[in-house]
Amino acid sequence: MFRKGLLLVLLLTFALAVVACGGNDAADPAPAPAENGGQAPEEGATGGDANNDAAMTLYNANCMACHATDLGGGGNFPSLQNVGSKHDASEIAGIISNGRNGMPAFQGRLTEDEINVLSQWLAAKNKVNRI
């Protein structure tokens, strides 16, 4: 009886984890791990300020599971490699805070300062190509 209950709890936990990241119904396989030890990319790989350790730490802890180590996304998860060419920092902060298209809201999970650090770092990705 205890084993059945434990199995049920584990299955429910797994299901919640899949739902939180939006699932992955695409036929494409998940992106391969980066060759940089699972860290966010260095400057030049996708642009931006790679020296912002706080932003990289936040990305690795909160975003990497869905958006990949190289910010390339995959399946239902969009690439963030050039997100700065599409959205400014305030738009990115709004998306992080409120969620969008299956992405969970991080308001309440991250502080306003953490959201601002992360959104500024992501906005710098390919910022030079912004029109």
Coordinates of C-alpha atoms in Angstrom, one line a residue:
M1 CA 0.0 0.0 0.0
F2 CA 2.8 2.4 0.9
R3 CA 4.6 1.7 -2.4
K4 CA 1.5 2.5 -4.4
G5 CA 1.0 5.8 -2.5
L6 CA 4.7 6.7 -3.1
L7 CA 4.4 5.9 -6.8
L8 CA 1.3 8.0 -7.1
V9 CA 3.1 11.0 -5.4
L10 CA 6.1 10.6 -7.7
L11 CA 4.0 10.5 -10.8
L12 CA 2.0 13.6 -9.7
T13 CA 5.3 15.4 -9.0
F14 CA 6.6 14.5 -12.4
A15 CA 3.4 15.6 -14.1
L16 CA 3.5 19.0 -12.4
A17 CA 7.1 19.5 -13.4
V18 CA 6.2 18.8 -17.1
V19 CA 3.2 21.2 -16.9
A20 CA 5.3 23.9 -15.3
C21 CA 7.7 24.0 -18.2
G22 CA 4.9 23.8 -20.8
G23 CA 5.6 20.2 -21.8
N24 CA 7.5 19.3 -25.0
D25 CA 5.2 17.8 -27.7
A26 CA 7.6 18.5 -30.6
A27 CA 9.1 15.7 -32.6
D28 CA 12.5 17.4 -32.5
P29 CA 14.8 16.0 -29.9
A30 CA 16.0 18.3 -27.1
P31 CA 19.0 20.4 -27.8
A32 CA 22.4 18.8 -27.0
P33 CA 24.0 20.1 -23.9
A34 CA 26.5 22.9 -24.4
E35 CA 30.2 22.0 -24.3
N36 CA 30.8 24.7 -21.7
G37 CA 30.0 22.7 -18.6
G38 CA 26.3 23.5 -18.5
Q39 CA 26.8 27.3 -18.0
A40 CA 25.2 30.1 -20.0
P41 CA 27.2 31.0 -23.0
E42 CA 30.2 33.4 -22.9
E43 CA 30.2 36.7 -24.7
G44 CA 30.4 36.4 -28.4
A45 CA 28.3 33.2 -28.5
T46 CA 25.1 35.1 -28.4
G47 CA 26.1 38.7 -27.5
G48 CA 25.4 40.5 -24.3
D49 CA 27.4 40.9 -21.1
A50 CA 28.7 37.5 -20.2
N51 CA 30.4 39.0 -17.2
N52 CA 27.2 39.4 -15.3
D53 CA 27.6 36.5 -13.0
A54 CA 24.3 37.2 -11.1
A55 CA 22.3 37.1 -14.4
M56 CA 24.0 33.9 -15.5
T57 CA 23.4 32.3 -12.1
L58 CA 19.7 33.3 -12.3
Y59 CA 19.4 31.9 -15.8
N60 CA 21.1 28.6 -14.9
A61 CA 18.8 28.2 -11.9
N62 CA 15.5 29.3 -13.5
C63 CA 15.6 29.3 -17.3
M64 CA 18.1 26.8 -18.5
A65 CA 15.9 23.7 -18.0
C66 CA 13.5 25.0 -20.7
H67 CA 15.6 27.3 -22.8
A68 CA 18.8 25.2 -22.8
T69 CA 22.4 26.0 -21.8
D70 CA 23.1 27.8 -25.0
L71 CA 19.8 29.8 -24.8
G72 CA 18.7 28.0 -28.0
G73 CA 15.5 26.6 -26.6
G74 CA 14.0 23.7 -28.5
G75 CA 10.6 22.1 -29.1
N76 CA 8.0 24.3 -27.4
F77 CA 10.6 26.5 -25.8
P78 CA 11.7 29.6 -27.7
S79 CA 15.4 30.5 -28.3
L80 CA 16.6 33.4 -26.2
Q81 CA 19.8 33.8 -28.2
N82 CA 18.5 36.9 -30.0
V83 CA 15.7 38.0 -27.7
G84 CA 17.2 41.5 -27.4
S85 CA 16.5 42.1 -31.1
K86 CA 12.8 41.4 -30.5
H87 CA 12.1 42.8 -27.0
D88 CA 13.6 45.5 -24.7
A89 CA 14.4 44.9 -21.1
S90 CA 11.0 46.1 -19.8
E91 CA 9.1 43.7 -22.1
I92 CA 11.4 40.8 -21.1
A93 CA 10.8 41.7 -17.4
G94 CA 7.0 41.6 -18.0
I95 CA 7.3 38.2 -19.7
I96 CA 9.4 36.8 -16.8
S97 CA 7.1 38.3 -14.2
N98 CA 3.8 37.3 -15.7
G99 CA 4.7 34.3 -17.9
R100 CA 3.5 33.8 -21.5
N101 CA 2.5 31.0 -23.9
G102 CA 3.0 28.2 -21.4
M103 CA 5.9 29.8 -19.5
P104 CA 5.1 30.1 -15.8
A105 CA 5.2 33.5 -14.1
F106 CA 8.2 34.1 -11.9
Q107 CA 6.8 37.0 -10.0
G108 CA 6.9 35.9 -6.4
R109 CA 9.6 33.3 -7.2
L110 CA 12.2 35.9 -8.1
T111 CA 12.6 39.3 -6.6
E112 CA 12.0 42.4 -8.7
D113 CA 15.8 43.1 -8.6
E114 CA 16.5 39.5 -9.8
I115 CA 13.9 39.9 -12.7
N116 CA 15.6 43.2 -13.6
V117 CA 19.1 41.8 -13.7
L118 CA 17.9 38.8 -15.8
S119 CA 15.9 41.0 -18.2
Q120 CA 18.8 43.5 -18.7
W121 CA 21.1 40.6 -19.4
L122 CA 18.7 38.9 -21.9
A123 CA 17.9 42.3 -23.5
A124 CA 21.6 42.6 -24.3
K125 CA 21.4 39.5 -26.5
N126 CA 21.8 40.7 -30.1
K127 CA 20.9 44.2 -29.0
V128 CA 23.1 45.7 -31.8
N129 CA 20.6 44.3 -34.4
R130 CA 17.6 46.0 -32.9
I131 CA 15.8 48.3 -35.4

